[in-house]
Coordinates of C-alpha atoms and ligand atoms in Angstrom, one line a residue:
M1 CA -28.0 -0.8 -11.4
N2 CA -29.4 2.4 -12.9
R3 CA -32.3 2.6 -15.2
I4 CA -30.2 3.2 -18.5
S5 CA -28.2 0.2 -17.9
Q6 CA -30.9 -1.9 -17.0
T7 CA -33.0 -1.1 -20.1
T8 CA -29.8 -1.6 -22.3
I9 CA -29.0 -4.7 -20.8
L10 CA -32.5 -5.9 -21.7
S11 CA -32.5 -4.7 -25.0
I12 CA -28.9 -5.8 -25.9
G13 CA -30.1 -9.3 -24.6
A14 CA -27.2 -11.2 -25.9
G15 CA -24.7 -12.2 -23.1
F16 CA -27.0 -11.3 -20.4
A17 CA -28.9 -14.2 -18.9
L18 CA -32.0 -13.5 -17.1
P19 CA -31.7 -14.2 -13.2
A20 CA -32.1 -17.8 -12.4
F21 CA -32.5 -18.3 -8.9
A22 CA -31.7 -21.5 -7.1
Q23 CA -34.7 -23.7 -6.2
N24 CA -34.4 -23.8 -2.3
G25 CA -33.8 -20.9 -0.1
A26 CA -31.5 -21.1 3.0
R27 CA -32.0 -24.1 4.7
E28 CA -32.5 -22.4 8.3
P29 CA -34.0 -19.0 9.3
L30 CA -31.2 -16.6 9.5
N31 CA -30.0 -15.5 12.8
D32 CA -29.2 -11.8 12.2
K33 CA -26.4 -11.5 14.8
P34 CA -23.8 -14.4 13.9
N35 CA -20.2 -13.7 14.5
I36 CA -18.3 -12.7 11.6
V37 CA -14.7 -13.9 10.7
L38 CA -13.0 -12.6 7.8
I39 CA -9.9 -14.3 6.9
Y40 CA -8.2 -12.1 4.4
A41 CA -5.1 -13.5 2.8
D42 CA -2.4 -11.4 1.2
D43 CA -1.5 -12.1 -2.4
I44 CA -3.0 -15.7 -2.6
G45 CA -4.3 -16.1 -6.2
Y46 CA -7.1 -17.7 -7.6
G47 CA -5.3 -21.0 -8.3
D48 CA -3.4 -21.0 -5.2
L49 CA -5.7 -23.3 -3.0
S50 CA -6.3 -27.1 -3.5
C51 CA -10.3 -26.3 -3.5
Y52 CA -9.6 -24.1 -6.5
G53 CA -7.6 -26.6 -8.2
A54 CA -4.2 -26.5 -7.0
E55 CA -2.1 -29.7 -6.8
R56 CA 1.3 -29.0 -5.8
V57 CA 0.0 -27.4 -2.3
Q58 CA -2.9 -28.8 -0.1
T59 CA -5.1 -26.6 2.1
P60 CA -7.4 -29.0 3.7
H61 CA -8.7 -26.4 6.4
V62 CA -9.7 -24.2 3.6
D63 CA -11.1 -26.8 1.5
A64 CA -13.2 -28.2 4.5
L65 CA -14.8 -24.5 4.9
A66 CA -15.4 -24.8 1.0
A67 CA -17.0 -28.1 0.9
N68 CA -19.5 -27.1 3.5
G69 CA -19.9 -23.6 2.2
V70 CA -20.1 -21.7 -0.9
L71 CA -17.0 -21.6 -3.1
F72 CA -17.4 -18.4 -5.5
R73 CA -15.8 -18.7 -9.0
N74 CA -16.1 -15.1 -10.0
A75 CA -15.4 -13.1 -6.9
H76 CA -13.3 -10.0 -6.8
S77 CA -11.2 -7.6 -4.6
A78 CA -11.7 -4.1 -5.2
A79 CA -8.0 -3.6 -6.7
A80 CA -4.9 -5.6 -7.6
T81 CA -3.2 -4.4 -4.8
S82 CA -3.6 -4.3 -1.0
T83 CA -4.2 -0.9 0.2
P84 CA -7.1 0.0 -2.1
S85 CA -8.5 -3.5 -1.7
R86 CA -8.8 -3.0 2.0
Y87 CA -10.1 0.6 1.5
G88 CA -12.8 -0.6 -0.6
L89 CA -13.5 -3.4 1.9
F90 CA -14.0 -1.4 5.1
T91 CA -15.4 1.6 3.5
G92 CA -17.8 0.2 0.6
E93 CA -16.4 2.7 -1.7
Y94 CA -14.5 2.0 -4.9
P95 CA -11.0 3.1 -4.0
W96 CA -10.4 4.9 -7.5
R97 CA -12.7 7.3 -6.6
R98 CA -10.3 8.8 -4.0
K99 CA -6.7 10.0 -4.2
G100 CA -4.0 8.6 -1.8
T101 CA -5.4 4.9 -2.0
Q102 CA -2.5 3.3 -3.8
I103 CA -0.2 1.0 -1.9
A104 CA 0.6 2.8 1.4
A105 CA 4.2 3.6 2.5
G106 CA 5.3 1.9 5.9
D107 CA 4.8 5.6 7.4
A108 CA 1.7 6.7 5.7
A109 CA -1.1 8.3 7.8
L110 CA -4.3 6.4 8.3
I111 CA -6.3 6.7 5.0
I112 CA -9.8 6.0 6.2
K113 CA -10.3 9.3 8.1
P114 CA -11.8 8.9 11.7
G115 CA -15.2 10.6 10.2
R116 CA -15.9 7.9 7.8
Y117 CA -18.5 5.5 8.2
T118 CA -16.9 2.0 8.1
V119 CA -17.7 -1.6 8.4
P120 CA -16.6 -2.0 12.0
K121 CA -18.5 1.1 12.9
M122 CA -21.8 -0.1 11.6
L123 CA -21.2 -3.5 13.2
K124 CA -20.4 -2.0 16.6
E125 CA -23.8 -0.1 16.2
A126 CA -25.3 -3.6 15.6
G127 CA -24.1 -4.6 19.1
Y128 CA -20.9 -6.5 17.7
T129 CA -17.3 -6.3 19.5
T130 CA -14.9 -5.7 16.5
A131 CA -11.1 -6.6 16.1
A132 CA -8.5 -6.1 13.4
V133 CA -5.6 -8.6 13.7
G134 CA -2.5 -8.9 11.4
K135 CA -1.9 -7.1 8.3
W136 CA -3.2 -3.4 8.3
H137 CA -1.5 -1.4 5.5
L138 CA -4.0 1.4 5.6
G139 CA -1.7 3.9 7.2
I140 CA -1.7 5.0 10.9
G141 CA -1.3 8.7 12.4
D142 CA -2.5 11.8 11.0
T143 CA 0.4 12.9 9.0
N144 CA 2.4 10.9 6.7
G145 CA 6.1 10.4 8.2
Q146 CA 5.5 12.1 11.3
Q147 CA 4.5 9.0 13.5
D148 CA 5.9 8.8 17.0
W149 CA 6.6 4.9 17.1
N150 CA 7.2 5.4 20.7
G151 CA 4.0 6.5 21.8
H152 CA 0.1 6.1 21.2
L153 CA -0.4 6.1 17.3
T154 CA -3.4 7.7 16.5
P155 CA -5.8 7.7 14.5
G156 CA -5.7 4.1 13.8
P157 CA -8.0 1.0 13.7
R158 CA -9.9 2.3 16.9
E159 CA -10.9 5.7 15.4
I160 CA -12.4 3.7 12.3
G161 CA -14.3 1.3 14.5
F162 CA -12.2 -1.6 16.0
D163 CA -12.3 -1.9 19.6
Y164 CA -9.2 -4.2 19.4
S165 CA -6.2 -4.3 17.4
Y166 CA -3.2 -6.4 16.9
I167 CA -1.3 -5.5 13.9
M168 CA 1.4 -5.0 11.5
A169 CA 1.2 -1.4 10.3
A170 CA 2.0 -2.0 6.7
T171 CA 3.5 -5.2 5.1
G172 CA 6.2 -7.6 5.8
D173 CA 8.5 -5.8 3.5
R174 CA 8.2 -2.3 5.1
V175 CA 9.5 -0.9 8.3
P176 CA 8.8 -0.5 11.0
C177 CA 9.0 -4.4 11.6
V178 CA 6.9 -4.3 14.8
Y179 CA 3.6 -5.5 16.0
L180 CA 1.2 -2.8 17.4
E181 CA -1.4 -3.7 20.1
N182 CA -4.3 -1.2 20.5
Q183 CA -1.8 1.2 18.5
R184 CA 1.1 0.9 20.8
V185 CA 4.5 -1.1 19.7
V186 CA 4.5 -4.2 21.7
N187 CA 7.5 -5.1 23.9
L188 CA 9.1 -1.7 23.3
D189 CA 12.0 -0.9 25.3
P190 CA 11.8 2.8 26.2
K191 CA 15.5 3.0 26.4
D192 CA 15.7 2.0 22.9
P193 CA 13.3 4.2 20.8
I194 CA 12.2 3.4 17.3
S195 CA 13.0 6.0 14.5
V196 CA 11.8 5.6 11.0
S197 CA 12.5 7.1 7.7
Y198 CA 11.4 6.4 4.4
T199 CA 13.8 8.8 2.8
R200 CA 17.3 8.3 4.3
N201 CA 19.2 5.9 6.6
F202 CA 20.3 6.5 10.1
T203 CA 24.1 6.8 10.6
G204 CA 25.8 3.5 11.1
E205 CA 23.0 1.3 10.3
P206 CA 23.6 -1.7 8.2
T207 CA 21.5 -2.0 4.8
G208 CA 21.0 -4.9 2.6
K209 CA 22.7 -2.9 -0.2
E210 CA 25.9 -2.1 1.5
N211 CA 25.9 -5.1 4.1
P212 CA 24.8 -8.1 2.1
E213 CA 26.8 -10.6 4.3
L214 CA 24.1 -9.7 7.1
L215 CA 21.3 -11.1 4.9
T216 CA 21.3 -14.5 6.8
K217 CA 17.6 -15.5 5.8
L218 CA 16.7 -13.9 2.4
R219 CA 18.3 -11.8 -0.1
P220 CA 16.5 -9.2 -2.4
S221 CA 15.9 -9.7 -6.1
P222 CA 18.0 -7.5 -8.3
N223 CA 16.6 -4.2 -8.8
H224 CA 13.1 -4.6 -6.9
G225 CA 14.5 -2.5 -3.9
H226 CA 14.0 -4.4 -0.5
D227 CA 17.6 -3.6 0.1
Q228 CA 17.2 -1.0 2.9
S229 CA 17.1 -1.7 6.7
I230 CA 18.1 -5.3 7.8
V231 CA 15.6 -6.9 10.2
N232 CA 16.0 -10.6 11.2
G233 CA 18.5 -11.2 8.5
I234 CA 16.1 -9.8 5.7
S235 CA 16.5 -6.4 4.2
R236 CA 13.2 -4.4 3.7
I237 CA 11.8 -1.1 2.2
G238 CA 12.3 2.0 4.4
F239 CA 15.0 2.6 7.3
M240 CA 14.7 2.1 10.8
K241 CA 16.6 2.2 13.8
G242 CA 16.0 0.9 17.5
G243 CA 13.2 -1.2 19.0
K244 CA 15.4 -4.1 19.0
A245 CA 13.2 -6.0 21.7
A246 CA 9.9 -5.3 19.5
L247 CA 11.2 -6.4 16.1
W248 CA 9.3 -9.5 14.7
E249 CA 10.8 -12.7 13.6
D250 CA 9.2 -13.5 10.1
E251 CA 9.1 -17.2 10.8
S252 CA 6.7 -16.6 13.9
I253 CA 4.6 -13.9 12.3
A254 CA 1.7 -16.5 11.3
D255 CA 2.0 -18.2 14.9
N256 CA 1.8 -14.8 16.8
I257 CA -1.1 -13.0 14.8
T258 CA -3.1 -16.5 14.7
H259 CA -2.7 -16.7 18.5
H260 CA -4.0 -13.2 18.9
A261 CA -6.8 -13.7 16.4
V262 CA -7.5 -17.2 18.8
R263 CA -7.3 -15.3 21.9
F264 CA -9.8 -12.7 20.8
I265 CA -12.2 -15.4 19.7
E266 CA -11.9 -17.0 23.3
R267 CA -12.3 -13.6 25.1
N268 CA -15.3 -12.9 23.2
K269 CA -17.2 -16.0 22.7
E270 CA -20.5 -14.8 24.7
K271 CA -21.3 -11.9 22.6
P272 CA -21.4 -11.3 18.8
F273 CA -18.0 -10.3 17.4
F274 CA -16.5 -9.2 14.0
L275 CA -12.7 -10.5 13.5
Y276 CA -10.8 -9.0 10.7
F277 CA -8.0 -11.5 10.4
G278 CA -5.3 -10.3 7.7
T279 CA -2.7 -12.8 7.4
N280 CA 0.9 -11.9 6.5
D281 CA 1.0 -15.2 4.2
I282 CA 1.9 -14.9 1.3
H283 CA 3.2 -11.9 1.0
V284 CA 6.8 -11.3 0.7
P285 CA 9.2 -11.8 2.2
R286 CA 8.1 -15.2 2.5
Y287 CA 9.6 -17.1 5.6
P288 CA 7.5 -19.6 6.8
N289 CA 7.8 -21.4 10.2
E290 CA 10.3 -24.3 10.0
R291 CA 7.1 -26.6 10.6
F292 CA 6.0 -25.8 7.0
R293 CA 9.3 -26.0 5.3
G294 CA 9.3 -28.4 2.6
A295 CA 5.6 -29.0 3.0
T296 CA 5.0 -28.5 -0.7
G297 CA 8.4 -28.8 -2.8
M298 CA 7.5 -25.2 -4.0
G299 CA 9.9 -23.5 -1.7
H300 CA 8.9 -20.7 0.7
R301 CA 5.7 -19.4 -1.4
G302 CA 4.2 -22.7 -1.5
D303 CA 5.1 -23.3 2.0
A304 CA 3.5 -20.1 3.1
I305 CA 0.1 -21.3 1.6
A306 CA 0.7 -24.1 3.8
E307 CA 1.0 -22.1 6.6
F308 CA -1.8 -19.7 5.7
D309 CA -3.9 -23.1 5.6
W310 CA -2.7 -23.9 9.3
S311 CA -3.9 -20.2 10.5
V312 CA -7.4 -20.9 9.0
G313 CA -7.5 -24.4 10.7
E314 CA -6.5 -22.9 14.0
I315 CA -9.3 -20.2 13.8
V316 CA -12.0 -23.1 13.0
R317 CA -10.7 -25.1 15.9
A318 CA -11.0 -22.2 18.3
L319 CA -14.5 -21.4 16.7
K320 CA -15.3 -25.0 17.7
E321 CA -13.9 -25.0 20.9
A322 CA -15.7 -22.0 22.3
G323 CA -18.9 -23.9 21.0
I324 CA -19.7 -20.8 18.3
Y325 CA -18.5 -22.4 15.2
D326 CA -22.3 -23.0 13.8
N327 CA -23.3 -19.5 14.8
T328 CA -20.0 -17.9 12.6
L329 CA -20.2 -16.8 9.3
I330 CA -16.8 -17.4 8.0
I331 CA -15.2 -15.6 4.9
V332 CA -11.9 -16.6 3.4
S333 CA -10.5 -14.5 0.7
S334 CA -7.5 -12.6 -0.7
D335 CA -6.7 -8.8 -1.3
N336 CA -5.5 -9.1 -4.8
G337 CA -4.0 -11.8 -7.3
P338 CA -0.6 -13.7 -7.0
V339 CA 2.8 -12.7 -7.9
V340 CA 5.8 -15.0 -8.1
D341 CA 8.8 -13.0 -7.4
D342 CA 7.7 -9.8 -5.6
G343 CA 11.3 -8.9 -4.5
Y344 CA 13.3 -11.5 -2.7
M345 CA 15.1 -14.5 -3.9
D346 CA 13.2 -17.2 -2.4
E347 CA 13.2 -19.5 -5.2
A348 CA 9.3 -19.2 -5.9
V349 CA 9.9 -18.9 -9.7
K350 CA 12.5 -21.9 -10.2
K351 CA 10.3 -24.1 -7.8
L352 CA 6.8 -23.1 -9.3
G353 CA 6.6 -26.3 -11.8
S354 CA 3.2 -26.8 -13.0
H355 CA 1.5 -24.9 -10.3
K356 CA -0.6 -22.0 -11.6
P357 CA -1.3 -19.2 -9.0
W358 CA -3.2 -17.4 -11.5
G359 CA -5.6 -20.6 -12.3
P360 CA -7.1 -20.1 -15.9
F361 CA -6.7 -16.2 -15.9
R362 CA -4.3 -13.7 -17.4
G363 CA -2.1 -11.5 -15.3
G364 CA -1.6 -11.5 -11.4
K365 CA -1.3 -9.0 -8.7
Y366 CA -0.9 -5.4 -10.3
S367 CA -2.9 -6.3 -13.5
T368 CA -6.0 -5.3 -15.1
F369 CA -6.4 -8.7 -16.4
E370 CA -8.4 -10.7 -14.6
A371 CA -5.9 -12.6 -12.1
G372 CA -5.3 -9.2 -10.8
T373 CA -8.4 -8.9 -8.8
R374 CA -10.2 -12.5 -9.3
V375 CA -9.6 -13.9 -6.0
P376 CA -10.7 -17.1 -3.7
F377 CA -14.0 -16.4 -2.0
I378 CA -15.5 -18.7 0.3
V379 CA -18.7 -18.1 2.5
H380 CA -19.3 -20.7 5.3
W381 CA -22.0 -20.6 7.5
S382 CA -23.1 -24.3 9.0
G383 CA -26.8 -25.0 7.9
K384 CA -27.2 -21.5 6.4
V385 CA -25.7 -21.4 3.1
Q386 CA -26.2 -23.6 0.2
D387 CA -23.3 -25.6 -0.4
G388 CA -21.5 -25.8 -3.7
T389 CA -19.9 -23.5 -6.1
S390 CA -21.3 -20.3 -7.3
D391 CA -20.6 -18.4 -10.5
A392 CA -22.4 -15.6 -9.0
L393 CA -20.5 -12.0 -9.6
V394 CA -19.5 -11.1 -6.2
S395 CA -17.1 -8.3 -4.7
Q396 CA -15.6 -7.3 -1.6
I397 CA -16.7 -3.8 -2.2
D398 CA -20.1 -5.6 -0.9
F399 CA -19.1 -6.2 2.5
F400 CA -20.7 -3.2 3.9
A401 CA -24.2 -3.1 2.3
T402 CA -24.2 -7.1 2.6
L403 CA -23.3 -7.2 6.2
A404 CA -25.7 -4.4 7.0
A405 CA -28.5 -6.4 5.5
L406 CA -27.6 -9.4 7.4
T407 CA -27.3 -7.7 10.7
K408 CA -30.0 -5.3 9.9
A409 CA -27.9 -2.4 10.9
G410 CA -26.5 0.7 9.2
E411 CA -28.4 3.4 7.5
R412 CA -28.7 2.5 3.7
S413 CA -28.0 6.2 3.0
S414 CA -25.1 6.3 4.9
I415 CA -23.4 3.4 3.0
P416 CA -21.7 4.3 -0.1
E417 CA -23.8 3.5 -3.2
D418 CA -20.8 1.3 -4.6
S419 CA -21.6 -1.3 -2.3
R420 CA -24.6 -3.4 -2.6
D421 CA -26.7 -6.1 -0.6
Q422 CA -25.3 -9.5 -1.9
L423 CA -26.5 -11.5 0.9
S424 CA -28.7 -13.6 -1.1
A425 CA -25.5 -14.3 -3.3
W426 CA -23.3 -15.0 -0.4
L427 CA -25.8 -17.7 0.8
G428 CA -25.6 -19.4 -2.4
I429 CA -29.3 -18.5 -3.4
D430 CA -28.8 -16.0 -6.1
R431 CA -26.8 -17.5 -8.7
D432 CA -26.2 -14.2 -10.7
G433 CA -24.9 -11.4 -8.2
R434 CA -23.9 -8.3 -9.4
D435 CA -24.6 -6.9 -13.1
Y436 CA -21.2 -5.6 -13.1
V437 CA -18.1 -4.7 -10.9
I438 CA -15.3 -2.1 -11.4
G439 CA -11.7 -3.1 -10.8
T440 CA -8.7 -1.1 -10.6
A441 CA -5.1 -1.3 -11.2
S442 CA -3.2 1.1 -13.5
S443 CA -6.5 1.5 -15.4
L444 CA -10.2 0.8 -14.6
T445 CA -12.1 -2.4 -15.8
L446 CA -15.7 -3.2 -15.9
L447 CA -16.7 -6.7 -15.8
T448 CA -20.1 -8.2 -16.3
R449 CA -21.0 -12.1 -15.9
D450 CA -20.1 -12.2 -19.7
W451 CA -17.7 -9.4 -20.9
K452 CA -14.8 -7.5 -19.5
Y453 CA -14.0 -4.1 -20.6
I454 CA -10.4 -2.3 -19.8
E455 CA -10.0 1.2 -20.5
P456 CA -6.9 2.2 -22.5
N457 CA -3.6 2.8 -20.7
N458 CA -0.3 4.0 -22.1
G459 CA 1.6 2.1 -19.2
N460 CA 4.2 -0.4 -19.8
P461 CA 2.3 -3.7 -20.7
Y462 CA 4.8 -5.8 -18.9
N463 CA 6.4 -5.7 -15.5
K464 CA 9.7 -7.3 -15.8
L465 CA 10.5 -7.2 -12.5
T466 CA 7.6 -9.4 -11.5
N467 CA 7.0 -11.1 -14.7
T468 CA 3.4 -9.6 -14.8
E469 CA 1.2 -8.9 -17.9
L470 CA -0.2 -5.6 -16.5
G471 CA -2.9 -5.5 -19.2
N472 CA -2.1 -1.9 -20.3
H473 CA -2.9 -1.1 -23.9
P474 CA -3.5 2.1 -25.6
A475 CA -6.7 1.2 -27.0
D476 CA -10.1 -0.3 -25.8
Q477 CA -9.9 -3.9 -24.8
L478 CA -13.1 -6.1 -24.8
Y479 CA -13.1 -9.7 -24.0
D480 CA -15.8 -12.3 -24.1
M481 CA -15.3 -14.2 -20.9
R482 CA -17.8 -16.8 -21.7
S483 CA -15.4 -18.2 -24.4
D484 CA -12.1 -16.4 -23.7
K485 CA -11.4 -16.5 -19.8
G486 CA -7.9 -15.9 -20.6
E487 CA -8.5 -12.4 -22.4
Y488 CA -6.4 -13.2 -25.5
N489 CA -8.7 -12.2 -28.2
N490 CA -9.5 -8.5 -28.0
T491 CA -13.0 -8.3 -29.6
A492 CA -13.3 -4.4 -29.2
S493 CA -13.5 -3.7 -33.2
Q494 CA -16.0 -6.5 -33.6
N495 CA -18.6 -5.8 -30.7
R496 CA -19.0 -2.0 -31.2
L497 CA -22.3 -1.9 -29.4
M498 CA -21.1 -3.9 -26.3
L499 CA -18.1 -1.8 -26.0
R500 CA -20.3 1.4 -26.4
F501 CA -22.4 0.1 -23.7
L502 CA -19.8 -0.7 -21.2
K503 CA -17.9 2.5 -21.7
Q504 CA -21.2 4.3 -21.1
I505 CA -21.8 2.4 -17.7
L506 CA -18.1 3.4 -16.7
E507 CA -18.5 6.8 -17.5
E508 CA -21.8 7.2 -15.6
E509 CA -20.1 5.6 -12.7
K510 CA -17.1 8.0 -13.0
R511 CA -19.3 11.0 -13.1
K512 CA -20.6 9.8 -9.3
G513 CA -17.1 10.7 -8.4
T514 CA -13.3 10.2 -9.1
G515 CA -10.0 11.8 -8.1
L516 CA -11.8 13.1 -5.0
D517 CA -9.7 13.8 -1.8
L518 CA -9.8 11.5 0.9
Ligands
LIG1 C1 5.5 -2.8 -4.1 C2 6.7 -3.8 -3.6 C3 6.1 -5.1 -3.4 C4 5.1 -5.1 -2.5 C5 4.0 -4.4 -2.9 C6 2.8 -4.2 -1.9 C7 8.6 -2.8 -4.8 C8 9.4 -3.0 -6.0 N1 7.7 -3.7 -4.9 O1 5.7 -1.5 -4.4 O2 7.2 -5.9 -3.0 O3 5.5 -4.7 -1.2 O4 4.3 -3.0 -3.0 O5 2.0 -5.4 -2.0 O6 9.0 -1.9 -4.0 S1 0.6 -5.3 -1.3 O7 0.2 -6.6 -1.6 O8 0.8 -4.9 0.0 O9 -0.1 -4.2 -2.2
LIG2 CA1 -1.7 -7.9 -1.4

């Protein structure tokens, strides 16, 4: 925090508690080279896990990590959608500082340029072997739309620091629906090459729009799109042709990527490693394996949460079997808040019942309201963290500086200032965490432990397709989060001093850089 805000905070006083540190430190001396496993869910909301209060779905494996780790109640992704959140996670830089960090198309070029210093590069310097398994969604190749999906796709994960990768290039609902292992399509038959277009269909190829009779597994929700190429009886965003032997089956994505994550753990158990495991669950199209069908009575969305929990259990099991569970820092979080109907008729709305994916918060995925970025965040490290819950304000933007502090690697001057060392909060010692964090959806938000400011925005306040309150409002919004977690009572006109103070912090932050090229 800079000098102005520090003094202003002290002088304003009200609303800012002085740091209250827990009595005891971490219980055991820290080893500075634990394995690091980040399990990064897709679209799992604050209220979607049983350790966060969900009742209609049980997530015993996640809950076990929470019970012996720290469960954070005020943790944030960098943005309310996937690409910018992942950008922030790996670069330590707020995505809103850069153009081109919004939701990436399935044929987007890599948005983190190979010259960038990243979390995996830093960990490699510290002696780690690094892997990215699962959802990527940061683009691949050097030019939008110009990838040759039949060759070696570069630049990609390796060029930004991952020794090994086994990824889905974008999202489950975007073509090409294939896995890439070390930047080559898996199981590609050279006689059946892949072509991809985000502008027009290939002659003779069916689409969800024209051939609804071929949609044997899921049909798109009206007006969302998702009605282009059909893969595995489900239509997608974008057009593709060829690669029949390489196409994924939605019902085995969790099995397949979990298997590759487990294999990476088994093969690398002797030396420190960093595993980023981006699950496909619970992004659309949700089509969990039949083992999980009916697990929750909430249809595919609920069952996909159960499937996610199974994946977590498999990772934990692999770590235990490899004898490295105690020496592994495990983090479970999500890239953005929840959405119920995100484009497919999977009965998620109808079967939601009393379940509240957004917990006590307003909004959801895409929203500047809290549920857009307030996500589950669990840190587990046997014997090293204070177990229990923490209300410290923490953010995924701090991965870089925090892991640098933990591993004693990385030059502070090479790590973006946005990323702060929050190791003490992650370990459950510092109960305050950050002074403030900036979030982004259609506009910027600034959250302190007690107050939330949302910049004016003329956008639509409501997304009718997804049924999301987006938080857009043409005037300043200021909420007192101590008494109004749900952001219903805009106090901007009553609390002029606090409003001015938060706006000033945000202006200072924006002056450090915004709208920059990638
Ligand atoms: C949106 C898609 C949505 C989802 C999202 C990305 C439409 C109407 N909606 O554009 O279905 O794919 O992008 O989600 O196309 S994210 O979690 O990867 O950011
Ligand atoms: Ca997401």
